[in-house]
Tab-separated table of C-alpha atoms and ligand atoms in Angstrom:
chain	number	residue	atom	x	y	z
V	271	MET	CA	4.743	25.457	-10.723
V	272	ARG	CA	5.144	28.086	-8.009
V	273	ALA	CA	2.918	29.329	-5.195
V	274	ASN	CA	-0.111	27.207	-6.124
V	275	THR	CA	-0.471	29.191	-9.373
V	276	VAL	CA	-1.415	25.896	-11.052
V	277	ASP	CA	-4.579	25.619	-8.963
V	278	ARG	CA	-5.419	29.257	-9.757
V	279	TRP	CA	-4.585	28.866	-13.449
V	280	LEU	CA	-6.844	25.813	-13.756
V	281	ARG	CA	-9.674	27.626	-11.982
V	282	ASP	CA	-9.288	30.690	-14.267
V	283	GLN	CA	-9.195	28.473	-17.364
V	284	ILE	CA	-12.414	26.711	-16.336
V	285	ASN	CA	-14.129	29.973	-15.327
V	286	ARG	CA	-13.237	31.458	-18.719
V	287	TYR	CA	-13.948	28.508	-21.044
V	288	GLY	CA	-16.341	26.347	-19.032
V	289	PRO	CA	-15.979	22.756	-17.758
V	290	VAL	CA	-14.712	21.439	-21.138
V	291	SER	CA	-11.768	23.169	-22.849
V	292	LYS	CA	-8.595	22.399	-24.772
V	293	LEU	CA	-4.885	22.757	-23.991
V	294	SER	CA	-1.563	21.102	-24.773
V	295	LEU	CA	0.124	18.963	-22.107
V	296	PHE	CA	3.392	17.012	-22.616
V	297	CYS	CA	3.120	18.203	-26.264
V	298	THR	CA	-0.170	16.287	-26.699
V	299	PRO	CA	-3.621	17.786	-27.362
V	300	THR	CA	-5.559	17.555	-24.138
V	301	VAL	CA	-9.137	18.153	-23.030
V	302	LEU	CA	-9.406	19.845	-19.626
V	303	LEU	CA	-12.463	18.739	-17.659
V	304	ALA	CA	-13.914	19.588	-14.252
V	305	GLY	CA	-17.086	19.009	-12.265
V	306	PRO	CA	-18.842	15.969	-10.784
V	307	ALA	CA	-20.181	14.763	-14.172
V	308	ALA	CA	-16.666	14.924	-15.627
V	309	ASN	CA	-15.257	13.085	-12.590
V	310	LYS	CA	-17.771	10.290	-13.100
V	311	PHE	CA	-17.133	10.165	-16.846
V	312	VAL	CA	-13.330	9.990	-16.527
V	313	LEU	CA	-13.077	7.723	-13.494
V	314	PHE	CA	-15.585	5.145	-14.703
V	315	SER	CA	-14.983	5.076	-18.490
V	316	SER	CA	-13.281	1.972	-19.919
V	317	ALA	CA	-12.476	3.905	-23.129
V	318	LEU	CA	-10.007	6.107	-21.224
V	319	HIS	CA	-6.699	4.565	-20.189
V	320	LEU	CA	-4.434	5.804	-17.452
V	321	ARG	CA	-1.735	8.114	-18.824
V	322	HIS	CA	1.335	9.079	-16.864
V	323	PRO	CA	4.549	10.952	-17.624
V	324	PRO	CA	6.800	8.652	-19.738
V	325	SER	CA	9.653	8.891	-17.202
V	326	SER	CA	7.559	7.281	-14.448
V	327	GLN	CA	7.140	3.967	-16.283
V	328	ARG	CA	10.898	3.549	-16.626
V	329	ILE	CA	11.418	4.363	-12.954
V	330	ILE	CA	8.628	2.195	-11.550
V	331	GLY	CA	8.694	-0.674	-14.040
V	332	GLU	CA	6.369	-1.992	-16.738
V	333	LYS	CA	4.397	-4.415	-14.604
V	334	SER	CA	3.018	-1.970	-12.081
V	335	LEU	CA	-0.674	-1.054	-11.927
V	336	LEU	CA	0.209	2.196	-13.715
V	337	ASP	CA	0.719	0.380	-16.993
V	338	LEU	CA	-1.825	-2.390	-16.722
V	339	HIS	CA	-5.392	-2.462	-17.971
V	340	GLY	CA	-8.324	-4.874	-18.104
V	341	ASP	CA	-7.783	-8.392	-16.728
V	342	ASP	CA	-4.116	-7.859	-15.816
V	343	HIS	CA	-4.996	-4.717	-13.873
V	344	ARG	CA	-7.845	-6.517	-12.065
V	345	ARG	CA	-5.627	-9.516	-11.183
V	346	ILE	CA	-2.797	-7.442	-9.710
V	347	ARG	CA	-5.055	-4.874	-8.037
V	348	GLY	CA	-7.054	-7.732	-6.462
V	349	ALA	CA	-3.806	-9.229	-5.136
V	350	ILE	CA	-2.661	-5.903	-3.665
V	351	LEU	CA	-6.055	-5.402	-2.032
V	352	GLU	CA	-5.640	-8.810	-0.349
V	353	PHE	CA	-3.073	-6.980	1.754
V	354	LEU	CA	-4.609	-3.499	1.889
V	355	LYS	CA	-8.176	-4.533	2.810
V	356	PRO	CA	-9.359	-3.464	6.295
V	357	ASP	CA	-9.499	-7.066	7.624
V	358	MET	CA	-5.782	-7.446	6.978
V	359	LEU	CA	-4.824	-3.936	7.979
V	360	LYS	CA	-6.263	-4.544	11.443
V	361	LEU	CA	-3.280	-6.818	12.048
V	362	TYR	CA	-0.798	-3.986	11.542
V	363	ILE	CA	-1.999	-1.213	13.833
V	364	GLY	CA	0.452	-2.267	16.544
V	365	ARG	CA	3.382	-1.944	14.130
V	366	ILE	CA	2.247	1.466	12.904
V	367	ASP	CA	1.782	2.540	16.521
V	368	ALA	CA	5.347	1.428	17.337
V	369	GLU	CA	6.815	3.233	14.288
V	370	VAL	CA	4.951	6.454	15.165
V	371	ARG	CA	6.086	6.437	18.806
V	372	HIS	CA	9.662	5.696	17.824
V	373	HIS	CA	9.554	8.499	15.244
V	374	LEU	CA	8.208	11.032	17.744
V	375	GLN	CA	10.740	10.009	20.365
V	376	GLU	CA	13.641	10.330	17.921
V	377	ASN	CA	12.618	13.422	15.977
V	378	TRP	CA	10.140	15.568	17.895
V	379	TYR	CA	10.647	15.003	21.566
V	380	GLY	CA	13.067	17.454	23.255
V	381	ARG	CA	13.099	19.817	20.228
V	382	THR	CA	11.925	23.416	20.207
V	383	THR	CA	11.631	23.699	16.405
V	384	VAL	CA	11.115	21.052	13.736
V	385	THR	CA	10.443	21.135	9.992
V	386	VAL	CA	7.297	19.133	9.469
V	387	MET	CA	7.346	18.051	5.827
V	388	PRO	CA	10.675	16.126	5.814
V	389	LEU	CA	9.732	14.503	9.121
V	390	MET	CA	6.341	13.370	7.831
V	391	LYS	CA	8.083	11.960	4.763
V	392	ARG	CA	10.477	10.066	7.004
V	393	LEU	CA	7.622	8.709	9.084
V	394	THR	CA	5.532	7.564	6.114
V	395	PHE	CA	8.600	5.954	4.601
V	396	ASP	CA	9.361	4.102	7.846
V	397	VAL	CA	5.783	2.826	8.017
V	398	ILE	CA	5.531	1.752	4.382
V	399	SER	CA	8.975	0.179	4.292
V	400	ALA	CA	8.089	-1.873	7.385
V	401	LEU	CA	4.645	-2.933	6.197
V	402	LEU	CA	5.002	-3.178	2.435
V	403	VAL	CA	8.543	-4.533	2.174
V	404	GLY	CA	9.098	-5.895	5.688
V	405	LEU	CA	12.315	-3.886	6.227
V	406	GLU	CA	13.282	-3.263	9.821
V	407	ARG	CA	15.151	-0.101	10.910
V	408	GLY	CA	18.761	-0.132	9.727
V	409	ASP	CA	21.114	0.557	6.808
V	410	ALA	CA	19.064	-1.240	4.136
V	411	ARG	CA	15.964	0.744	5.065
V	412	ASP	CA	17.934	4.021	5.046
V	413	ALA	CA	19.414	3.220	1.620
V	414	LEU	CA	15.973	2.421	0.207
V	415	GLY	CA	14.667	5.696	1.683
V	416	ASP	CA	17.389	7.680	-0.117
V	417	ASP	CA	16.680	5.847	-3.365
V	418	LEU	CA	12.961	6.451	-3.065
V	419	VAL	CA	13.549	10.201	-2.756
V	420	ARG	CA	15.757	10.108	-5.883
V	421	MET	CA	13.174	8.081	-7.798
V	422	LEU	CA	10.459	10.592	-6.924
V	423	GLU	CA	12.643	13.479	-8.152
V	424	GLY	CA	12.712	12.012	-11.651
V	425	MET	CA	9.061	11.011	-11.982
V	426	VAL	CA	8.022	14.057	-14.028
V	427	ALA	CA	11.488	14.889	-15.405
V	428	ILE	CA	12.212	14.871	-19.141
V	429	PRO	CA	13.070	11.207	-19.836
V	430	VAL	CA	16.539	11.815	-21.282
V	431	ASN	CA	19.081	9.501	-19.728
V	432	LEU	CA	22.162	11.748	-19.780
V	433	PRO	CA	24.667	11.877	-16.900
V	434	PHE	CA	23.870	14.408	-14.141
V	435	THR	CA	20.170	14.728	-15.052
V	436	ALA	CA	17.455	14.108	-12.464
V	437	PHE	CA	16.105	11.349	-14.682
V	438	SER	CA	19.420	9.488	-14.859
V	439	ARG	CA	19.837	9.720	-11.048
V	440	SER	CA	16.304	8.377	-10.665
V	441	LEU	CA	16.969	5.470	-12.985
V	442	LYS	CA	20.109	4.515	-11.043
V	443	ALA	CA	18.171	4.727	-7.774
V	444	SER	CA	15.402	2.619	-9.283
V	445	ARG	CA	17.897	-0.082	-10.322
V	446	ARG	CA	19.375	-0.192	-6.792
V	447	ALA	CA	15.928	-0.313	-5.182
V	448	ARG	CA	14.840	-3.043	-7.582
V	449	ARG	CA	17.929	-5.135	-6.738
V	450	LEU	CA	17.167	-4.760	-3.022
V	451	LEU	CA	13.516	-5.747	-3.489
V	452	GLU	CA	14.580	-8.696	-5.614
V	453	ARG	CA	16.884	-9.959	-2.836
V	454	ILE	CA	14.142	-9.457	-0.265
V	455	THR	CA	11.578	-11.228	-2.467
V	456	LEU	CA	13.804	-14.263	-3.047
V	457	ASP	CA	14.675	-14.460	0.644
V	458	LYS	CA	11.010	-14.296	1.663
V	459	LYS	CA	10.105	-16.899	-0.954
V	460	ASP	CA	12.693	-19.302	0.524
V	461	LYS	CA	11.420	-18.733	4.037
V	462	LEU	CA	7.787	-19.169	2.990
V	463	GLU	CA	8.637	-22.428	1.197
V	464	GLN	CA	10.340	-23.707	4.337
V	465	ASP	CA	7.295	-22.659	6.399
V	466	ASN	CA	9.638	-20.354	8.221
V	467	ALA	CA	7.745	-17.067	7.809
V	468	SER	CA	4.240	-15.658	7.971
V	469	ALA	CA	2.427	-14.959	4.698
V	470	ASN	CA	0.833	-11.935	6.355
V	471	LYS	CA	4.018	-10.241	7.501
V	472	ASP	CA	4.052	-7.596	4.745
V	473	LEU	CA	2.822	-6.874	1.202
V	474	ILE	CA	5.661	-8.796	-0.513
V	475	SER	CA	5.063	-11.938	1.598
V	476	ARG	CA	1.328	-11.683	0.972
V	477	LEU	CA	1.786	-11.349	-2.802
V	478	LEU	CA	4.236	-14.274	-2.839
V	479	SER	CA	1.774	-16.509	-1.056
V	480	LEU	CA	-1.191	-15.936	-3.407
V	481	LEU	CA	-1.741	-18.888	-5.754
V	482	ASN	CA	-3.717	-19.252	-8.993
V	483	ASP	CA	-6.211	-22.093	-9.764
V	484	HIS	CA	-3.274	-24.380	-10.715
V	485	GLY	CA	-1.549	-23.868	-7.378
V	486	GLU	CA	1.184	-21.681	-8.941
V	487	GLN	CA	2.343	-18.293	-7.634
V	488	LEU	CA	-0.318	-15.808	-8.850
V	489	LEU	CA	2.099	-12.935	-9.547
V	490	THR	CA	5.539	-13.239	-11.118
V	491	ASN	CA	8.519	-11.970	-9.112
V	492	GLU	CA	8.811	-9.041	-11.542
V	493	GLU	CA	5.167	-8.101	-10.957
V	494	ILE	CA	5.726	-8.262	-7.207
V	495	ILE	CA	8.824	-6.053	-7.373
V	496	ASP	CA	7.327	-3.438	-9.725
V	497	ASN	CA	4.169	-3.215	-7.656
V	498	GLY	CA	6.161	-3.070	-4.424
V	499	ILE	CA	8.054	-0.063	-5.856
V	500	HIS	CA	4.803	1.498	-7.104
V	501	ALA	CA	3.100	1.128	-3.712
V	502	LEU	CA	6.134	2.687	-1.975
V	503	ILE	CA	6.015	5.653	-4.368
V	504	ALA	CA	2.210	6.031	-4.292
V	505	GLY	CA	2.060	5.854	-0.509
V	506	HIS	CA	5.017	8.074	0.378
V	507	ASP	CA	4.398	11.705	-0.586
V	508	THR	CA	0.592	11.549	-0.538
V	509	THR	CA	0.140	10.632	3.128
V	510	SER	CA	3.021	12.812	4.312
V	511	ILE	CA	1.477	15.805	2.525
V	512	LEU	CA	-1.875	15.142	4.177
V	513	MET	CA	-0.327	15.046	7.671
V	514	THR	CA	1.845	18.118	6.980
V	515	PHE	CA	-1.118	20.218	5.866
V	516	MET	CA	-3.158	19.029	8.854
V	517	VAL	CA	-0.400	20.300	11.145
V	518	ARG	CA	-0.325	23.581	9.215
V	519	HIS	CA	-4.070	24.043	9.513
V	520	LEU	CA	-4.314	23.064	13.186
V	521	ALA	CA	-1.714	25.687	14.133
V	522	ASN	CA	-4.264	28.398	13.354
V	523	ASP	CA	-7.549	26.705	14.201
V	524	PRO	CA	-7.772	26.271	18.005
V	525	ALA	CA	-11.431	25.134	17.876
V	526	THR	CA	-10.694	22.229	15.517
V	527	LEU	CA	-7.574	21.333	17.506
V	528	ALA	CA	-9.556	21.347	20.775
V	529	ALA	CA	-12.221	19.057	19.282
V	530	MET	CA	-9.517	16.678	18.085
V	531	VAL	CA	-7.733	16.719	21.455
V	532	HIS	CA	-11.045	15.911	23.163
V	533	GLU	CA	-11.633	12.947	20.820
V	534	HIS	CA	-8.156	11.560	21.468
V	535	GLU	CA	-8.189	12.152	25.239
V	536	GLU	CA	-11.443	10.180	25.471
V	537	ILE	CA	-9.757	7.270	23.698
V	538	ALA	CA	-6.556	7.546	25.755
V	539	LYS	CA	-8.511	7.505	29.044
V	540	LYS	CA	-9.532	3.903	28.390
V	541	LYS	CA	-6.020	2.711	27.556
V	542	ALA	CA	-3.342	1.475	29.922
V	543	ASP	CA	-0.089	3.422	30.021
V	544	ARG	CA	1.866	2.816	26.766
V	545	GLU	CA	-0.793	0.427	25.437
V	546	ALA	CA	-0.862	0.509	21.614
V	547	LEU	CA	-3.924	1.735	19.727
V	548	ASP	CA	-6.230	-0.896	18.238
V	549	TRP	CA	-8.848	-1.042	15.475
V	550	GLU	CA	-11.671	-0.085	17.824
V	551	ASP	CA	-9.771	3.039	18.924
V	552	LEU	CA	-9.275	4.064	15.311
V	553	SER	CA	-12.984	3.589	14.571
V	554	LYS	CA	-13.719	6.225	17.233
V	555	MET	CA	-11.545	8.876	15.545
V	556	LYS	CA	-14.367	10.085	13.327
V	557	PHE	CA	-13.814	13.809	13.813
V	558	THR	CA	-10.081	13.485	13.120
V	559	TRP	CA	-10.789	11.694	9.850
V	560	ARG	CA	-13.206	14.450	8.846
V	561	VAL	CA	-10.420	16.979	9.510
V	562	ALA	CA	-8.180	14.897	7.238
V	563	GLN	CA	-10.848	14.729	4.523
V	564	GLU	CA	-11.387	18.486	4.671
V	565	THR	CA	-7.606	19.009	4.424
V	566	LEU	CA	-7.555	16.770	1.333
V	567	ARG	CA	-10.478	18.700	-0.180
V	568	ILE	CA	-8.645	22.016	0.094
V	569	VAL	CA	-5.111	20.746	-0.669
V	570	PRO	CA	-5.434	17.437	-2.554
V	571	PRO	CA	-1.995	15.854	-3.054
V	572	VAL	CA	-3.219	14.516	-6.428
V	573	PHE	CA	-4.730	17.632	-8.012
V	574	GLY	CA	-5.499	16.120	-11.409
V	575	ILE	CA	-6.017	12.794	-13.140
V	576	LEU	CA	-4.628	12.102	-16.582
V	577	ARG	CA	-6.081	9.649	-19.107
V	578	ARG	CA	-5.790	8.890	-22.851
V	579	ALA	CA	-8.744	8.192	-25.169
V	580	LEU	CA	-8.489	4.709	-26.736
V	581	GLU	CA	-11.241	5.567	-29.231
V	582	ASP	CA	-13.355	8.601	-30.173
V	583	ILE	CA	-15.506	9.218	-27.135
V	584	GLU	CA	-18.241	11.751	-26.378
V	585	PHE	CA	-18.716	13.856	-23.271
V	586	GLU	CA	-21.664	16.248	-22.976
V	587	GLY	CA	-21.929	16.702	-26.751
V	588	TYR	CA	-18.159	17.148	-27.313
V	589	CYS	CA	-16.171	14.501	-29.209
V	590	ILE	CA	-12.795	13.652	-27.647
V	591	PRO	CA	-10.751	12.176	-30.516
V	592	LYS	CA	-8.863	8.891	-30.157
V	593	GLY	CA	-5.296	9.470	-28.874
V	594	TRP	CA	-6.093	12.753	-27.128
V	595	GLN	CA	-5.415	13.144	-23.439
V	596	VAL	CA	-7.995	14.059	-20.832
V	597	PHE	CA	-6.883	16.025	-17.772
V	598	LEU	CA	-9.420	15.975	-14.959
V	599	SER	CA	-8.926	18.822	-12.522
V	600	THR	CA	-10.168	17.440	-9.222
V	601	ASN	CA	-9.204	20.447	-7.097
V	602	VAL	CA	-11.386	22.822	-9.146
V	603	THR	CA	-14.457	20.734	-8.253
V	604	HIS	CA	-13.382	20.653	-4.595
V	605	MET	CA	-13.373	24.462	-4.550
V	606	ASP	CA	-16.603	24.992	-6.517
V	607	PRO	CA	-18.986	27.164	-4.405
V	608	SER	CA	-22.039	25.657	-6.113
V	609	ILE	CA	-21.017	22.256	-4.638
V	610	PHE	CA	-19.140	23.084	-1.430
V	611	ASP	CA	-20.668	26.059	0.359
V	612	GLU	CA	-17.978	28.666	1.185
V	613	PRO	CA	-15.272	26.405	-0.256
V	614	ALA	CA	-12.327	28.325	1.227
V	615	LYS	CA	-13.736	27.818	4.748
V	616	PHE	CA	-12.234	24.858	6.634
V	617	ASP	CA	-15.291	22.976	7.826
V	618	PRO	CA	-14.866	19.280	8.706
V	619	SER	CA	-18.605	18.994	9.428
V	620	ARG	CA	-19.240	18.879	5.638
V	621	PHE	CA	-18.147	15.264	5.802
V	622	GLU	CA	-20.840	14.280	8.304
V	623	SER	CA	-23.328	13.900	5.460
V	624	LEU	CA	-21.436	14.580	2.265
V	625	SER	CA	-23.420	12.204	0.050
V	626	SER	CA	-26.724	13.900	0.880
V	627	THR	CA	-25.452	17.458	0.332
V	628	THR	CA	-23.290	17.119	-2.814
V	629	PRO	CA	-23.765	15.394	-6.200
V	630	PRO	CA	-22.073	11.965	-6.609
V	631	CYS	CA	-18.359	12.111	-7.499
V	632	SER	CA	-17.907	15.642	-6.098
V	633	TYR	CA	-15.162	14.631	-3.671
V	634	VAL	CA	-12.431	12.619	-5.367
V	635	ALA	CA	-9.289	13.094	-3.276
V	636	PHE	CA	-8.719	9.315	-3.531
V	637	GLY	CA	-9.932	9.049	-7.143
V	638	GLY	CA	-12.852	6.782	-7.987
V	639	GLY	CA	-14.035	3.875	-10.137
V	640	HIS	CA	-11.793	0.892	-10.889
V	641	ARG	CA	-8.618	2.824	-10.036
V	642	ILE	CA	-9.787	4.314	-6.745
V	643	CYS	CA	-6.831	4.469	-4.357
V	644	PRO	CA	-6.302	0.997	-2.834
V	645	GLY	CA	-4.139	2.574	-0.108
V	646	MET	CA	-6.903	4.784	1.320
V	647	GLU	CA	-7.475	2.731	4.494
V	648	PHE	CA	-3.730	2.399	4.980
V	649	ALA	CA	-3.289	6.180	4.704
V	650	LYS	CA	-6.186	6.651	7.101
V	651	MET	CA	-4.609	4.370	9.707
V	652	GLU	CA	-1.218	6.090	9.528
V	653	THR	CA	-2.784	9.545	9.760
V	654	LEU	CA	-5.076	8.697	12.692
V	655	VAL	CA	-2.304	7.052	14.713
V	656	MET	CA	0.114	9.945	14.129
V	657	MET	CA	-2.512	12.578	14.976
V	658	HIS	CA	-3.460	10.707	18.159
V	659	TYR	CA	0.036	11.117	19.601
V	660	LEU	CA	0.764	14.498	18.056
V	661	VAL	CA	-2.231	16.439	19.358
V	662	ARG	CA	-1.975	14.908	22.822
V	663	GLN	CA	1.715	15.616	23.249
V	664	PHE	CA	2.476	18.858	21.450
V	665	ARG	CA	1.268	22.359	20.718
V	666	TRP	CA	2.883	24.321	17.911
V	667	LYS	CA	3.127	27.674	16.132
V	668	LEU	CA	4.086	28.278	12.503
V	669	CYS	CA	7.495	29.935	12.040
V	670	ASN	CA	6.377	31.509	8.722
V	671	LYS	CA	3.278	33.622	8.723
V	672	GLU	CA	2.918	33.378	4.938
V	673	ASN	CA	0.264	30.781	4.241
V	674	THR	CA	1.210	29.562	0.792
V	675	PHE	CA	2.468	26.422	-0.890
V	676	VAL	CA	4.207	25.381	-4.104
V	677	ARG	CA	3.197	22.498	-6.359
V	678	ASP	CA	5.911	20.455	-7.998
V	679	PRO	CA	3.465	18.758	-8.842
V	680	MET	CA	2.721	17.689	-5.248
V	681	PRO	CA	1.940	20.542	-2.837
V	682	SER	CA	4.603	21.552	-0.367
V	683	PRO	CA	4.348	24.378	2.201
V	684	LEU	CA	6.878	27.185	2.313
V	685	HIS	CA	10.334	25.943	3.486
V	686	GLY	CA	8.840	22.549	4.426
V	687	LEU	CA	6.764	24.054	7.273
V	688	PRO	CA	9.085	24.889	10.166
V	689	ILE	CA	7.180	25.086	13.472
V	690	LYS	CA	7.946	26.062	17.070
V	691	LEU	CA	7.098	23.176	19.354
V	692	GLU	CA	5.788	23.187	22.884
V	693	HIS	CA	5.671	19.906	24.793
V	694	TYR	CA	2.313	19.319	26.301
V	695	THR	CA	2.553	15.833	27.812
V	696	SER	CA	5.283	13.187	27.714
V	697	LEU	CA	5.224	9.956	25.749
J	879	HEM	C1	-3.539	10.670	1.574
J	879	HEM	C2	-3.026	9.657	0.951
J	879	HEM	C3	-3.334	9.253	-0.468
J	879	HEM	C4	-3.990	9.936	-1.470
J	879	HEM	C5	-4.610	11.325	-1.411
J	879	HEM	C6	-4.006	9.074	-2.640
J	879	HEM	C7	-4.616	9.397	-3.854
J	879	HEM	C8	-4.724	8.522	-4.923
J	879	HEM	C9	-5.460	8.805	-6.138
J	879	HEM	C10	-6.214	10.095	-6.443
J	879	HEM	C11	-5.341	7.718	-6.943
J	879	HEM	C12	-6.006	7.509	-8.313
J	879	HEM	C13	-5.154	8.011	-9.469
J	879	HEM	C14	-5.832	7.817	-10.814
J	879	HEM	O1	-6.994	7.427	-10.917
J	879	HEM	O2	-5.131	8.082	-11.805
J	879	HEM	C15	-4.493	6.748	-6.257
J	879	HEM	C16	-4.106	5.526	-6.772
J	879	HEM	C17	-3.256	4.648	-6.128
J	879	HEM	N1	-2.793	4.740	-4.821
J	879	HEM	FE1	-3.171	6.263	-3.539
J	879	HEM	N2	-3.340	7.906	-2.333
J	879	HEM	C18	-2.926	7.968	-1.019
J	879	HEM	C19	-2.242	6.986	-0.301
J	879	HEM	C20	-1.839	5.770	-0.813
J	879	HEM	C21	-1.125	4.750	-0.066
J	879	HEM	C22	-0.731	4.845	1.409
J	879	HEM	C23	-0.864	3.724	-0.940
J	879	HEM	C24	-0.158	2.407	-0.692
J	879	HEM	C25	-0.027	1.838	0.464
J	879	HEM	C26	-1.435	4.101	-2.229
J	879	HEM	C27	-1.390	3.324	-3.371
J	879	HEM	C28	-2.017	3.639	-4.568
J	879	HEM	C29	-1.947	2.791	-5.754
J	879	HEM	C30	-1.173	1.462	-5.858
J	879	HEM	C31	-2.728	3.423	-6.739
J	879	HEM	C32	-2.985	2.932	-8.165
J	879	HEM	C33	-4.323	2.189	-8.237
J	879	HEM	C34	-4.697	1.671	-9.610
J	879	HEM	O3	-4.199	2.194	-10.616
J	879	HEM	O4	-5.525	0.742	-9.654
J	879	HEM	N3	-2.013	5.338	-2.111
J	879	HEM	N4	-4.153	7.266	-5.014
C-alpha cells in the first residue's frame, strides 16, 4: 500500500462500478460500498458483524470488544464508557496537560529539527499508558511501549507463527504485555479491596470497581486485560496520526495557524503562569477541533470498515449473501464532491454546520452506530491540549516538499514528517 494508492484505487473502483461492487479481500468475496446510505446501512445493521484480520484477535485477545457482539458487547462497551465518558474525562485533563508539557520539554524544546510522527506516537502512548493502565514514567512503561509497537506491526500480518515473522514477534510482545497488565490488575485489585486506591485513577481501576446486580466484579480479569490491550492499540496510532497530519497541514496554511494561535492566546491570557488547562478551556477550542475534524475528513486514520454478513441481507436491491464480507470505504465518501464542496480544499468551516449541509452519516471518521469510537472525547482532549502548547510555542517548516503519504494500512507521511523548528515562546 504505497503513496496513498489505496485511496485512489478505491475511488477509481467506485467511479467505475458505482457505490456497490465486488472484490476479493483476505481471500473472501467482499462487497465494496460507499456513500452516506451505505455508511448508515453498515454501521447500524445488526445482521453485519465486525470482521477483522485473523491475526489481530490472537494479538489482542478473545474477550476484547473486537470479538464481542450483542449483550456481551453492550456490557463491556458500557463498562469502558464509564471511564471514557466526558464527566469522567474531566478529571484527567491535568494529567494529560502534565504529560504534554513533559513531552514537549523532553523532545521538542531546544531542538532545531524533529520527526513528528514518532514523537506523536510517543506522546499518545505516554498519555494512554498513564490514563488507561495507570503506569507512571519508567522502565515498565517503556517496555510496554516497545511491546505495543511490536503488537501493532503484526496486526495485519499473515497469522503464521513461525520464528522471525512479524506475527510471531507480535505474539511474543502480546504475551509480555498481557503478563504486565495481569500483574497491574491484580495489584490494583488488592489495593482497591484494602481501600488503598481510587477507583477513578485509570481505566483498569474503573473496570475493576464496577459490580453487577449481585455485587460481584462486572468484568472478569481476562476481559479487563484484553480490553485494556485493545484500548491501548485503538488509541495509539489513530490519535498520533491525527496530530501528525495537523502539524503537516498547518506548516503550509498560515491563515488556519493564525486563527488557531488567536484562539489559544485568548485562553492563555486568562490563565496564571504554568496553570494547567481545564475543561472550560477545552470547551473554548472550537476552531481547533474543527481543524482536527477537517484533517480527519481528508486523511482518516481508519479509511474503511470491515463487516461480515450473518445472513443474506439486502442493500439497495442487491443481495449480500451470508458469509460475505462488506468493506465500507469511508474516505471515498469524505472526498465526494456532491457531499463536500471542493473536497480537496482544507476548510474547517464546513464543520460549523455539517448536519445541515450534508446528508446524515456523511462524516464517519469515528465510525457510527453501536460501535462508534468510544475514545472520541479522549482523542479530542489529547489533541486539543497538545495543539494548545504546540501552536503557542513553535513555528515549523516541512523538511520534505513532497506532500504524500503511505498507508500500511494507517496513513504515515513521508519519512515520518521531519520538520525544522523555530521556538516562538518558552514553556
Ligand atoms: C483520532 C483518533 C481516533 C479515531 C479516528 C478513531 C476511529 C475509530 C473508528 C472509525 C472506530 C469504529 C470501527 C468500526 O466500526 O469497525 C473506532 C472504534 C474504537 N475505538 Fe477509536 N478512534 C480514535 C481514538 C481512540 C482512542 C483514543 C481510543 C481509546 C482510548 C479508542 C478506542 C476505540 C475502541 C475501544 C473501539 C471499538 C469500539 C467497539 O467495537 O464498540 N479510539 N475508533
